[in-house]
PDB file of N, CA and C in Angstrom:
ATOM      1  N   MET L  15      -2.883 -33.728   8.448  1.00  0.00           N
ATOM      2  CA  MET L  15      -2.639 -32.733   9.477  1.00  0.00           C
ATOM      3  C   MET L  15      -3.869 -32.576  10.367  1.00  0.00           C
ATOM      4  N   SER L  16      -3.630 -32.223  11.588  1.00  0.00           N
ATOM      5  CA  SER L  16      -4.728 -31.938  12.500  1.00  0.00           C
ATOM      6  C   SER L  16      -5.419 -30.656  12.050  1.00  0.00           C
ATOM      7  N   THR L  17      -6.695 -30.594  12.289  1.00  0.00           N
ATOM      8  CA  THR L  17      -7.417 -29.385  11.915  1.00  0.00           C
ATOM      9  C   THR L  17      -8.008 -28.751  13.171  1.00  0.00           C
ATOM     10  N   ASP L  18      -7.145 -28.393  14.095  1.00  0.00           N
ATOM     11  CA  ASP L  18      -7.596 -27.726  15.307  1.00  0.00           C
ATOM     12  C   ASP L  18      -7.986 -26.294  14.960  1.00  0.00           C
ATOM     13  N   THR L  19      -8.887 -25.731  15.745  1.00  0.00           N
ATOM     14  CA  THR L  19      -9.268 -24.345  15.506  1.00  0.00           C
ATOM     15  C   THR L  19      -8.187 -23.408  16.033  1.00  0.00           C
ATOM     16  N   ASP L  20      -7.418 -23.889  17.005  1.00  0.00           N
ATOM     17  CA  ASP L  20      -6.319 -23.081  17.520  1.00  0.00           C
ATOM     18  C   ASP L  20      -5.258 -22.920  16.442  1.00  0.00           C
ATOM     19  N   ILE L  21      -4.450 -21.895  16.595  1.00  0.00           N
ATOM     20  CA  ILE L  21      -3.366 -21.656  15.649  1.00  0.00           C
ATOM     21  C   ILE L  21      -2.254 -22.700  15.848  1.00  0.00           C
ATOM     22  N   VAL L  22      -2.176 -23.251  17.064  1.00  0.00           N
ATOM     23  CA  VAL L  22      -1.183 -24.282  17.375  1.00  0.00           C
ATOM     24  C   VAL L  22      -1.869 -25.643  17.269  1.00  0.00           C
ATOM     25  N   THR L  23      -1.384 -26.498  16.377  1.00  0.00           N
ATOM     26  CA  THR L  23      -2.021 -27.795  16.172  1.00  0.00           C
ATOM     27  C   THR L  23      -1.171 -28.921  16.748  1.00  0.00           C
ATOM     28  N   TYR L  24      -1.835 -30.021  17.046  1.00  0.00           N
ATOM     29  CA  TYR L  24      -1.140 -31.228  17.499  1.00  0.00           C
ATOM     30  C   TYR L  24      -0.673 -32.011  16.279  1.00  0.00           C
ATOM     31  N   VAL L  25       0.528 -32.569  16.356  1.00  0.00           N
ATOM     32  CA  VAL L  25       1.006 -33.449  15.296  1.00  0.00           C
ATOM     33  C   VAL L  25       1.334 -34.803  15.903  1.00  0.00           C
ATOM     34  N   GLU L  26       1.181 -35.833  15.081  1.00  0.00           N
ATOM     35  CA  GLU L  26       1.476 -37.200  15.496  1.00  0.00           C
ATOM     36  C   GLU L  26       2.858 -37.588  14.985  1.00  0.00           C
ATOM     37  N   GLU L  27       3.375 -38.668  15.525  1.00  0.00           N
ATOM     38  CA  GLU L  27       4.695 -39.153  15.132  1.00  0.00           C
ATOM     39  C   GLU L  27       4.798 -39.339  13.623  1.00  0.00           C
ATOM     40  N   SER L  28       3.735 -39.860  13.009  1.00  0.00           N
ATOM     41  CA  SER L  28       3.754 -40.157  11.573  1.00  0.00           C
ATOM     42  C   SER L  28       3.927 -38.908  10.710  1.00  0.00           C
ATOM     43  N   GLU L  29       3.515 -37.748  11.218  1.00  0.00           N
ATOM     44  CA  GLU L  29       3.619 -36.524  10.421  1.00  0.00           C
ATOM     45  C   GLU L  29       4.731 -35.593  10.891  1.00  0.00           C
ATOM     46  N   PHE L  30       5.481 -36.022  11.904  1.00  0.00           N
ATOM     47  CA  PHE L  30       6.493 -35.165  12.523  1.00  0.00           C
ATOM     48  C   PHE L  30       7.575 -34.718  11.532  1.00  0.00           C
ATOM     49  N   ASP L  31       8.157 -35.663  10.800  1.00  0.00           N
ATOM     50  CA  ASP L  31       9.223 -35.318   9.856  1.00  0.00           C
ATOM     51  C   ASP L  31       8.717 -34.422   8.736  1.00  0.00           C
ATOM     52  N   VAL L  32       7.486 -34.647   8.304  1.00  0.00           N
ATOM     53  CA  VAL L  32       6.895 -33.819   7.247  1.00  0.00           C
ATOM     54  C   VAL L  32       6.756 -32.377   7.746  1.00  0.00           C
ATOM     55  N   VAL L  33       6.324 -32.227   8.989  1.00  0.00           N
ATOM     56  CA  VAL L  33       6.163 -30.890   9.564  1.00  0.00           C
ATOM     57  C   VAL L  33       7.533 -30.204   9.671  1.00  0.00           C
ATOM     58  N   LEU L  34       8.543 -30.962  10.117  1.00  0.00           N
ATOM     59  CA  LEU L  34       9.882 -30.379  10.279  1.00  0.00           C
ATOM     60  C   LEU L  34      10.504 -29.965   8.955  1.00  0.00           C
ATOM     61  N   ASN L  35      10.398 -30.822   7.969  1.00  0.00           N
ATOM     62  CA  ASN L  35      11.125 -30.591   6.720  1.00  0.00           C
ATOM     63  C   ASN L  35      10.261 -30.062   5.583  1.00  0.00           C
ATOM     64  N   GLY L  36       8.947 -30.214   5.700  1.00  0.00           N
ATOM     65  CA  GLY L  36       8.088 -29.812   4.601  1.00  0.00           C
ATOM     66  C   GLY L  36       7.332 -28.524   4.858  1.00  0.00           C
ATOM     67  N   SER L  37       7.640 -27.877   5.957  1.00  0.00           N
ATOM     68  CA  SER L  37       6.924 -26.661   6.316  1.00  0.00           C
ATOM     69  C   SER L  37       7.417 -25.482   5.491  1.00  0.00           C
ATOM     70  N   GLU L  38       6.497 -24.599   5.149  1.00  0.00           N
ATOM     71  CA  GLU L  38       6.879 -23.378   4.430  1.00  0.00           C
ATOM     72  C   GLU L  38       7.799 -22.541   5.307  1.00  0.00           C
ATOM     73  N   GLU L  39       7.522 -22.543   6.593  1.00  0.00           N
ATOM     74  CA  GLU L  39       8.348 -21.789   7.526  1.00  0.00           C
ATOM     75  C   GLU L  39       9.640 -22.561   7.786  1.00  0.00           C
ATOM     76  N   LYS L  40      10.745 -21.849   7.852  1.00  0.00           N
ATOM     77  CA  LYS L  40      12.048 -22.473   8.097  1.00  0.00           C
ATOM     78  C   LYS L  40      12.211 -22.853   9.564  1.00  0.00           C
ATOM     79  N   VAL L  41      11.504 -22.147  10.442  1.00  0.00           N
ATOM     80  CA  VAL L  41      11.616 -22.378  11.878  1.00  0.00           C
ATOM     81  C   VAL L  41      10.353 -23.082  12.368  1.00  0.00           C
ATOM     82  N   VAL L  42      10.548 -24.206  13.078  1.00  0.00           N
ATOM     83  CA  VAL L  42       9.422 -24.958  13.635  1.00  0.00           C
ATOM     84  C   VAL L  42       9.644 -25.112  15.138  1.00  0.00           C
ATOM     85  N   VAL L  43       8.647 -24.694  15.914  1.00  0.00           N
ATOM     86  CA  VAL L  43       8.689 -24.792  17.369  1.00  0.00           C
ATOM     87  C   VAL L  43       7.803 -25.974  17.760  1.00  0.00           C
ATOM     88  N   VAL L  44       8.360 -26.925  18.511  1.00  0.00           N
ATOM     89  CA  VAL L  44       7.610 -28.110  18.918  1.00  0.00           C
ATOM     90  C   VAL L  44       7.482 -28.117  20.439  1.00  0.00           C
ATOM     91  N   ASP L  45       6.244 -28.060  20.912  1.00  0.00           N
ATOM     92  CA  ASP L  45       5.940 -28.084  22.344  1.00  0.00           C
ATOM     93  C   ASP L  45       5.551 -29.510  22.719  1.00  0.00           C
ATOM     94  N   PHE L  46       6.430 -30.186  23.473  1.00  0.00           N
ATOM     95  CA  PHE L  46       6.127 -31.533  23.966  1.00  0.00           C
ATOM     96  C   PHE L  46       5.323 -31.373  25.245  1.00  0.00           C
ATOM     97  N   THR L  47       4.103 -31.937  25.254  1.00  0.00           N
ATOM     98  CA  THR L  47       3.160 -31.680  26.329  1.00  0.00           C
ATOM     99  C   THR L  47       2.339 -32.930  26.653  1.00  0.00           C
ATOM    100  N   ALA L  48       1.497 -32.840  27.675  1.00  0.00           N
ATOM    101  CA  ALA L  48       0.556 -33.913  28.027  1.00  0.00           C
ATOM    102  C   ALA L  48      -0.628 -33.288  28.753  1.00  0.00           C
ATOM    103  N   THR L  49      -1.777 -33.921  28.625  1.00  0.00           N
ATOM    104  CA  THR L  49      -2.996 -33.370  29.215  1.00  0.00           C
ATOM    105  C   THR L  49      -2.919 -33.309  30.740  1.00  0.00           C
ATOM    106  N   TRP L  50      -2.193 -34.230  31.361  1.00  0.00           N
ATOM    107  CA  TRP L  50      -2.122 -34.302  32.820  1.00  0.00           C
ATOM    108  C   TRP L  50      -1.051 -33.388  33.411  1.00  0.00           C
ATOM    109  N   CYS L  51      -0.290 -32.717  32.584  1.00  0.00           N
ATOM    110  CA  CYS L  51       0.871 -31.936  33.021  1.00  0.00           C
ATOM    111  C   CYS L  51       0.482 -30.499  33.371  1.00  0.00           C
ATOM    112  N   GLY L  52       0.515 -30.174  34.649  1.00  0.00           N
ATOM    113  CA  GLY L  52       0.170 -28.827  35.107  1.00  0.00           C
ATOM    114  C   GLY L  52       1.051 -27.736  34.514  1.00  0.00           C
ATOM    115  N   PRO L  53       2.387 -27.862  34.620  1.00  0.00           N
ATOM    116  CA  PRO L  53       3.264 -26.834  34.048  1.00  0.00           C
ATOM    117  C   PRO L  53       3.062 -26.651  32.534  1.00  0.00           C
ATOM    118  N   CYS L  54       2.654 -27.720  31.841  1.00  0.00           N
ATOM    119  CA  CYS L  54       2.410 -27.615  30.396  1.00  0.00           C
ATOM    120  C   CYS L  54       1.276 -26.633  30.112  1.00  0.00           C
ATOM    121  N   ARG L  55       0.308 -26.588  31.036  1.00  0.00           N
ATOM    122  CA  ARG L  55      -0.817 -25.666  30.861  1.00  0.00           C
ATOM    123  C   ARG L  55      -0.369 -24.209  30.975  1.00  0.00           C
ATOM    124  N   LEU L  56       0.736 -23.980  31.673  1.00  0.00           N
ATOM    125  CA  LEU L  56       1.277 -22.627  31.786  1.00  0.00           C
ATOM    126  C   LEU L  56       2.012 -22.226  30.504  1.00  0.00           C
ATOM    127  N   VAL L  57       2.601 -23.202  29.838  1.00  0.00           N
ATOM    128  CA  VAL L  57       3.368 -22.939  28.615  1.00  0.00           C
ATOM    129  C   VAL L  57       2.427 -22.791  27.407  1.00  0.00           C
ATOM    130  N   SER L  58       1.310 -23.480  27.434  1.00  0.00           N
ATOM    131  CA  SER L  58       0.390 -23.496  26.297  1.00  0.00           C
ATOM    132  C   SER L  58      -0.009 -22.102  25.778  1.00  0.00           C
ATOM    133  N   PRO L  59      -0.446 -21.172  26.656  1.00  0.00           N
ATOM    134  CA  PRO L  59      -0.801 -19.847  26.125  1.00  0.00           C
ATOM    135  C   PRO L  59       0.400 -19.101  25.547  1.00  0.00           C
ATOM    136  N   LEU L  60       1.589 -19.400  26.050  1.00  0.00           N
ATOM    137  CA  LEU L  60       2.807 -18.771  25.515  1.00  0.00           C
ATOM    138  C   LEU L  60       3.069 -19.254  24.093  1.00  0.00           C
ATOM    139  N   MET L  61       2.755 -20.529  23.831  1.00  0.00           N
ATOM    140  CA  MET L  61       2.930 -21.081  22.481  1.00  0.00           C
ATOM    141  C   MET L  61       1.933 -20.441  21.515  1.00  0.00           C
ATOM    142  N   GLU L  62       0.698 -20.198  22.004  1.00  0.00           N
ATOM    143  CA  GLU L  62      -0.311 -19.518  21.180  1.00  0.00           C
ATOM    144  C   GLU L  62       0.177 -18.115  20.825  1.00  0.00           C
ATOM    145  N   GLN L  63       0.709 -17.424  21.830  1.00  0.00           N
ATOM    146  CA  GLN L  63       1.208 -16.068  21.626  1.00  0.00           C
ATOM    147  C   GLN L  63       2.379 -16.065  20.633  1.00  0.00           C
ATOM    148  N   LEU L  64       3.265 -17.037  20.776  1.00  0.00           N
ATOM    149  CA  LEU L  64       4.423 -17.165  19.880  1.00  0.00           C
ATOM    150  C   LEU L  64       3.960 -17.409  18.447  1.00  0.00           C
ATOM    151  N   ALA L  65       2.964 -18.278  18.301  1.00  0.00           N
ATOM    152  CA  ALA L  65       2.438 -18.598  16.973  1.00  0.00           C
ATOM    153  C   ALA L  65       1.837 -17.353  16.318  1.00  0.00           C
ATOM    154  N   GLN L  66       1.154 -16.534  17.111  1.00  0.00           N
ATOM    155  CA  GLN L  66       0.566 -15.293  16.580  1.00  0.00           C
ATOM    156  C   GLN L  66       1.666 -14.315  16.177  1.00  0.00           C
ATOM    157  N   GLU L  67       2.635 -14.131  17.067  1.00  0.00           N
ATOM    158  CA  GLU L  67       3.690 -13.147  16.834  1.00  0.00           C
ATOM    159  C   GLU L  67       4.542 -13.484  15.612  1.00  0.00           C
ATOM    160  N   TYR L  68       4.803 -14.780  15.413  1.00  0.00           N
ATOM    161  CA  TYR L  68       5.700 -15.191  14.318  1.00  0.00           C
ATOM    162  C   TYR L  68       4.951 -15.855  13.162  1.00  0.00           C
ATOM    163  N   LYS L  69       3.656 -15.589  13.078  1.00  0.00           N
ATOM    164  CA  LYS L  69       2.842 -16.186  12.018  1.00  0.00           C
ATOM    165  C   LYS L  69       3.471 -15.901  10.647  1.00  0.00           C
ATOM    166  N   GLY L  70       3.626 -16.949   9.848  1.00  0.00           N
ATOM    167  CA  GLY L  70       4.233 -16.790   8.533  1.00  0.00           C
ATOM    168  C   GLY L  70       5.755 -16.909   8.554  1.00  0.00           C
ATOM    169  N   ARG L  71       6.348 -16.804   9.748  1.00  0.00           N
ATOM    170  CA  ARG L  71       7.810 -16.910   9.861  1.00  0.00           C
ATOM    171  C   ARG L  71       8.242 -18.145  10.644  1.00  0.00           C
ATOM    172  N   ALA L  72       7.364 -18.605  11.550  1.00  0.00           N
ATOM    173  CA  ALA L  72       7.664 -19.804  12.346  1.00  0.00           C
ATOM    174  C   ALA L  72       6.363 -20.579  12.541  1.00  0.00           C
ATOM    175  N   LYS L  73       6.479 -21.893  12.540  1.00  0.00           N
ATOM    176  CA  LYS L  73       5.315 -22.762  12.753  1.00  0.00           C
ATOM    177  C   LYS L  73       5.418 -23.331  14.162  1.00  0.00           C
ATOM    178  N   VAL L  74       4.322 -23.301  14.899  1.00  0.00           N
ATOM    179  CA  VAL L  74       4.299 -23.824  16.259  1.00  0.00           C
ATOM    180  C   VAL L  74       3.348 -25.014  16.303  1.00  0.00           C
ATOM    181  N   VAL L  75       3.845 -26.155  16.787  1.00  0.00           N
ATOM    182  CA  VAL L  75       3.026 -27.362  16.900  1.00  0.00           C
ATOM    183  C   VAL L  75       3.218 -27.978  18.282  1.00  0.00           C
ATOM    184  N   LYS L  76       2.310 -28.878  18.634  1.00  0.00           N
ATOM    185  CA  LYS L  76       2.395 -29.601  19.905  1.00  0.00           C
ATOM    186  C   LYS L  76       2.479 -31.091  19.630  1.00  0.00           C
ATOM    187  N   VAL L  77       3.167 -31.794  20.508  1.00  0.00           N
ATOM    188  CA  VAL L  77       3.222 -33.250  20.451  1.00  0.00           C
ATOM    189  C   VAL L  77       2.795 -33.770  21.817  1.00  0.00           C
ATOM    190  N   ASP L  78       1.751 -34.608  21.831  1.00  0.00           N
ATOM    191  CA  ASP L  78       1.299 -35.246  23.066  1.00  0.00           C
ATOM    192  C   ASP L  78       2.239 -36.417  23.345  1.00  0.00           C
ATOM    193  N   VAL L  79       3.003 -36.303  24.425  1.00  0.00           N
ATOM    194  CA  VAL L  79       4.031 -37.325  24.697  1.00  0.00           C
ATOM    195  C   VAL L  79       3.433 -38.688  25.024  1.00  0.00           C
ATOM    196  N   ASP L  80       2.228 -38.712  25.556  1.00  0.00           N
ATOM    197  CA  ASP L  80       1.611 -40.007  25.877  1.00  0.00           C
ATOM    198  C   ASP L  80       1.330 -40.819  24.613  1.00  0.00           C
ATOM    199  N   ASN L  81       0.980 -40.132  23.532  1.00  0.00           N
ATOM    200  CA  ASN L  81       0.665 -40.812  22.276  1.00  0.00           C
ATOM    201  C   ASN L  81       1.865 -40.949  21.346  1.00  0.00           C
ATOM    202  N   ASN L  82       2.956 -40.282  21.668  1.00  0.00           N
ATOM    203  CA  ASN L  82       4.111 -40.238  20.756  1.00  0.00           C
ATOM    204  C   ASN L  82       5.431 -40.402  21.498  1.00  0.00           C
ATOM    205  N   LYS L  83       5.509 -41.438  22.333  1.00  0.00           N
ATOM    206  CA  LYS L  83       6.716 -41.652  23.144  1.00  0.00           C
ATOM    207  C   LYS L  83       8.006 -41.776  22.332  1.00  0.00           C
ATOM    208  N   PRO L  84       7.984 -42.440  21.160  1.00  0.00           N
ATOM    209  CA  PRO L  84       9.248 -42.570  20.405  1.00  0.00           C
ATOM    210  C   PRO L  84       9.883 -41.232  20.024  1.00  0.00           C
ATOM    211  N   ILE L  85       9.088 -40.231  19.674  1.00  0.00           N
ATOM    212  CA  ILE L  85       9.666 -38.919  19.330  1.00  0.00           C
ATOM    213  C   ILE L  85      10.278 -38.296  20.577  1.00  0.00           C
ATOM    214  N   PHE L  86       9.558 -38.395  21.678  1.00  0.00           N
ATOM    215  CA  PHE L  86      10.013 -37.838  22.951  1.00  0.00           C
ATOM    216  C   PHE L  86      11.379 -38.434  23.303  1.00  0.00           C
ATOM    217  N   LYS L  87      11.489 -39.750  23.176  1.00  0.00           N
ATOM    218  CA  LYS L  87      12.743 -40.438  23.512  1.00  0.00           C
ATOM    219  C   LYS L  87      13.840 -40.141  22.500  1.00  0.00           C
ATOM    220  N   LYS L  88      13.455 -39.984  21.234  1.00  0.00           N
ATOM    221  CA  LYS L  88      14.422 -39.720  20.159  1.00  0.00           C
ATOM    222  C   LYS L  88      15.289 -38.502  20.475  1.00  0.00           C
ATOM    223  N   PHE L  89      14.687 -37.504  21.131  1.00  0.00           N
ATOM    224  CA  PHE L  89      15.422 -36.280  21.441  1.00  0.00           C
ATOM    225  C   PHE L  89      16.001 -36.287  22.858  1.00  0.00           C
ATOM    226  N   GLY L  90      15.945 -37.448  23.519  1.00  0.00           N
ATOM    227  CA  GLY L  90      16.554 -37.589  24.839  1.00  0.00           C
ATOM    228  C   GLY L  90      15.855 -36.784  25.927  1.00  0.00           C
ATOM    229  N   LEU L  91      14.576 -36.503  25.717  1.00  0.00           N
ATOM    230  CA  LEU L  91      13.835 -35.719  26.705  1.00  0.00           C
ATOM    231  C   LEU L  91      13.416 -36.597  27.876  1.00  0.00           C
ATOM    232  N   ARG L  92      13.440 -36.007  29.071  1.00  0.00           N
ATOM    233  CA  ARG L  92      13.053 -36.756  30.261  1.00  0.00           C
ATOM    234  C   ARG L  92      11.905 -36.109  31.001  1.00  0.00           C
ATOM    235  N   SER L  93      11.676 -34.817  30.738  1.00  0.00           N
ATOM    236  CA  SER L  93      10.589 -34.138  31.445  1.00  0.00           C
ATOM    237  C   SER L  93       9.889 -33.158  30.516  1.00  0.00           C
ATOM    238  N   ILE L  94       8.663 -32.821  30.904  1.00  0.00           N
ATOM    239  CA  ILE L  94       7.880 -31.862  30.137  1.00  0.00           C
ATOM    240  C   ILE L  94       7.409 -30.774  31.092  1.00  0.00           C
ATOM    241  N   PRO L  95       7.080 -29.598  30.630  1.00  0.00           N
ATOM    242  CA  PRO L  95       7.082 -29.198  29.229  1.00  0.00           C
ATOM    243  C   PRO L  95       8.507 -29.083  28.677  1.00  0.00           C
ATOM    244  N   ALA L  96       8.620 -29.419  27.411  1.00  0.00           N
ATOM    245  CA  ALA L  96       9.887 -29.257  26.701  1.00  0.00           C
ATOM    246  C   ALA L  96       9.570 -28.660  25.340  1.00  0.00           C
ATOM    247  N   VAL L  97      10.228 -27.572  25.013  1.00  0.00           N
ATOM    248  CA  VAL L  97      10.013 -26.902  23.736  1.00  0.00           C
ATOM    249  C   VAL L  97      11.300 -27.008  22.927  1.00  0.00           C
ATOM    250  N   LEU L  98      11.188 -27.634  21.764  1.00  0.00           N
ATOM    251  CA  LEU L  98      12.329 -27.780  20.866  1.00  0.00           C
ATOM    252  C   LEU L  98      12.116 -26.870  19.676  1.00  0.00           C
ATOM    253  N   ILE L  99      13.160 -26.151  19.304  1.00  0.00           N
ATOM    254  CA  ILE L  99      13.058 -25.221  18.181  1.00  0.00           C
ATOM    255  C   ILE L  99      14.015 -25.682  17.088  1.00  0.00           C
ATOM    256  N   PHE L 100      13.447 -25.901  15.907  1.00  0.00           N
ATOM    257  CA  PHE L 100      14.201 -26.413  14.770  1.00  0.00           C
ATOM    258  C   PHE L 100      14.328 -25.342  13.696  1.00  0.00           C
ATOM    259  N   LYS L 101      15.468 -25.322  13.024  1.00  0.00           N
ATOM    260  CA  LYS L 101      15.625 -24.468  11.843  1.00  0.00           C
ATOM    261  C   LYS L 101      16.072 -25.364  10.710  1.00  0.00           C
ATOM    262  N   ASP L 102      15.337 -25.327   9.602  1.00  0.00           N
ATOM    263  CA  ASP L 102      15.628 -26.179   8.438  1.00  0.00           C
ATOM    264  C   ASP L 102      15.705 -27.654   8.824  1.00  0.00           C
ATOM    265  N   GLY L 103      14.850 -28.084   9.763  1.00  0.00           N
ATOM    266  CA  GLY L 103      14.786 -29.487  10.163  1.00  0.00           C
ATOM    267  C   GLY L 103      15.844 -29.911  11.156  1.00  0.00           C
ATOM    268  N   ILE L 104      16.705 -28.981  11.593  1.00  0.00           N
ATOM    269  CA  ILE L 104      17.787 -29.306  12.527  1.00  0.00           C
ATOM    270  C   ILE L 104      17.501 -28.655  13.876  1.00  0.00           C
ATOM    271  N   LEU L 105      17.667 -29.435  14.951  1.00  0.00           N
ATOM    272  CA  LEU L 105      17.415 -28.920  16.294  1.00  0.00           C
ATOM    273  C   LEU L 105      18.400 -27.794  16.605  1.00  0.00           C
ATOM    274  N   ALA L 106      17.849 -26.612  16.950  1.00  0.00           N
ATOM    275  CA  ALA L 106      18.696 -25.448  17.215  1.00  0.00           C
ATOM    276  C   ALA L 106      18.657 -25.032  18.685  1.00  0.00           C
ATOM    277  N   GLU L 107      17.554 -25.330  19.370  1.00  0.00           N
ATOM    278  CA  GLU L 107      17.401 -24.864  20.748  1.00  0.00           C
ATOM    279  C   GLU L 107      16.429 -25.764  21.500  1.00  0.00           C
ATOM    280  N   THR L 108      16.720 -26.007  22.784  1.00  0.00           N
ATOM    281  CA  THR L 108      15.829 -26.781  23.645  1.00  0.00           C
ATOM    282  C   THR L 108      15.581 -25.983  24.918  1.00  0.00           C
ATOM    283  N   ILE L 109      14.316 -25.808  25.253  1.00  0.00           N
ATOM    284  CA  ILE L 109      13.949 -25.123  26.500  1.00  0.00           C
ATOM    285  C   ILE L 109      13.061 -26.085  27.287  1.00  0.00           C
ATOM    286  N   VAL L 110      13.554 -26.540  28.444  1.00  0.00           N
ATOM    287  CA  VAL L 110      12.805 -27.489  29.267  1.00  0.00           C
ATOM    288  C   VAL L 110      12.271 -26.759  30.492  1.00  0.00           C
ATOM    289  N   GLY L 111      11.013 -27.039  30.804  1.00  0.00           N
ATOM    290  CA  GLY L 111      10.393 -26.427  31.966  1.00  0.00           C
ATOM    291  C   GLY L 111       9.635 -25.164  31.594  1.00  0.00           C
ATOM    292  N   VAL L 112       9.033 -24.551  32.614  1.00  0.00           N
ATOM    293  CA  VAL L 112       8.282 -23.318  32.395  1.00  0.00           C
ATOM    294  C   VAL L 112       9.283 -22.174  32.356  1.00  0.00           C
ATOM    295  N   SER L 113       9.226 -21.395  31.301  1.00  0.00           N
ATOM    296  CA  SER L 113      10.119 -20.253  31.132  1.00  0.00           C
ATOM    297  C   SER L 113       9.296 -19.030  30.768  1.00  0.00           C
ATOM    298  N   PRO L 114       9.857 -17.828  30.969  1.00  0.00           N
ATOM    299  CA  PRO L 114       9.124 -16.633  30.559  1.00  0.00           C
ATOM    300  C   PRO L 114       8.985 -16.573  29.040  1.00  0.00           C
ATOM    301  N   TYR L 115       7.972 -15.867  28.580  1.00  0.00           N
ATOM    302  CA  TYR L 115       7.703 -15.763  27.147  1.00  0.00           C
ATOM    303  C   TYR L 115       8.939 -15.279  26.386  1.00  0.00           C
ATOM    304  N   GLU L 116       9.675 -14.366  26.980  1.00  0.00           N
ATOM    305  CA  GLU L 116      10.846 -13.785  26.319  1.00  0.00           C
ATOM    306  C   GLU L 116      11.859 -14.849  25.934  1.00  0.00           C
ATOM    307  N   ASP L 117      12.008 -15.896  26.756  1.00  0.00           N
ATOM    308  CA  ASP L 117      12.964 -16.969  26.437  1.00  0.00           C
ATOM    309  C   ASP L 117      12.595 -17.636  25.114  1.00  0.00           C
ATOM    310  N   PHE L 118      11.315 -17.922  24.953  1.00  0.00           N
ATOM    311  CA  PHE L 118      10.851 -18.563  23.712  1.00  0.00           C
ATOM    312  C   PHE L 118      10.972 -17.602  22.534  1.00  0.00           C
ATOM    313  N   SER L 119      10.517 -16.368  22.753  1.00  0.00           N
ATOM    314  CA  SER L 119      10.533 -15.357  21.697  1.00  0.00           C
ATOM    315  C   SER L 119      11.953 -15.066  21.225  1.00  0.00           C
ATOM    316  N   ASN L 120      12.867 -14.893  22.163  1.00  0.00           N
ATOM    317  CA  ASN L 120      14.270 -14.602  21.814  1.00  0.00           C
ATOM    318  C   ASN L 120      14.896 -15.755  21.043  1.00  0.00           C
ATOM    319  N   ALA L 121      14.584 -16.983  21.449  1.00  0.00           N
ATOM    320  CA  ALA L 121      15.132 -18.159  20.783  1.00  0.00           C
ATOM    321  C   ALA L 121      14.661 -18.226  19.324  1.00  0.00           C
ATOM    322  N   VAL L 122      13.375 -17.919  19.098  1.00  0.00           N
ATOM    323  CA  VAL L 122      12.833 -17.928  17.743  1.00  0.00           C
ATOM    324  C   VAL L 122      13.383 -16.747  16.950  1.00  0.00           C
ATOM    325  N   GLN L 123      13.447 -15.595  17.577  1.00  0.00           N
ATOM    326  CA  GLN L 123      13.923 -14.387  16.894  1.00  0.00           C
ATOM    327  C   GLN L 123      15.322 -14.582  16.313  1.00  0.00           C
ATOM    328  N   LYS L 124      16.179 -15.297  17.041  1.00  0.00           N
ATOM    329  CA  LYS L 124      17.549 -15.549  16.552  1.00  0.00           C
ATOM    330  C   LYS L 124      17.568 -16.359  15.263  1.00  0.00           C
ATOM    331  N   LEU L 125      16.504 -17.138  15.030  1.00  0.00           N
ATOM    332  CA  LEU L 125      16.500 -18.090  13.905  1.00  0.00           C
ATOM    333  C   LEU L 125      15.704 -17.632  12.696  1.00  0.00           C
ATOM    334  N   VAL L 126      14.775 -16.683  12.882  1.00  0.00           N
ATOM    335  CA  VAL L 126      13.948 -16.270  11.738  1.00  0.00           C
ATOM    336  C   VAL L 126      14.670 -15.261  10.856  1.00  0.00           C
TER     337      VAL L 126
END
């Protein structure tokens, strides 16, 4: 696992399934992002806030699409930012683009 100081860590393709299915939390939020993506920078602080608010109930991770294209394609994504929310390893919600914090929070709240 990545050992970022932030509460939201980056995961690689090799650890993606482990994070989805092996997490203590039943709900996993995956933020598909890239360093060059301006709108992704707007979503990033919202993911930090989400991770704080749902700490212990939902896990929030990031996937760098440049380094992990197969995962990005696996879910049929075409643009970023894209936030996928999984419950028990199954995709439950997809939010593409910049959205207000409430959209992310409400989506997670329904699943926890």
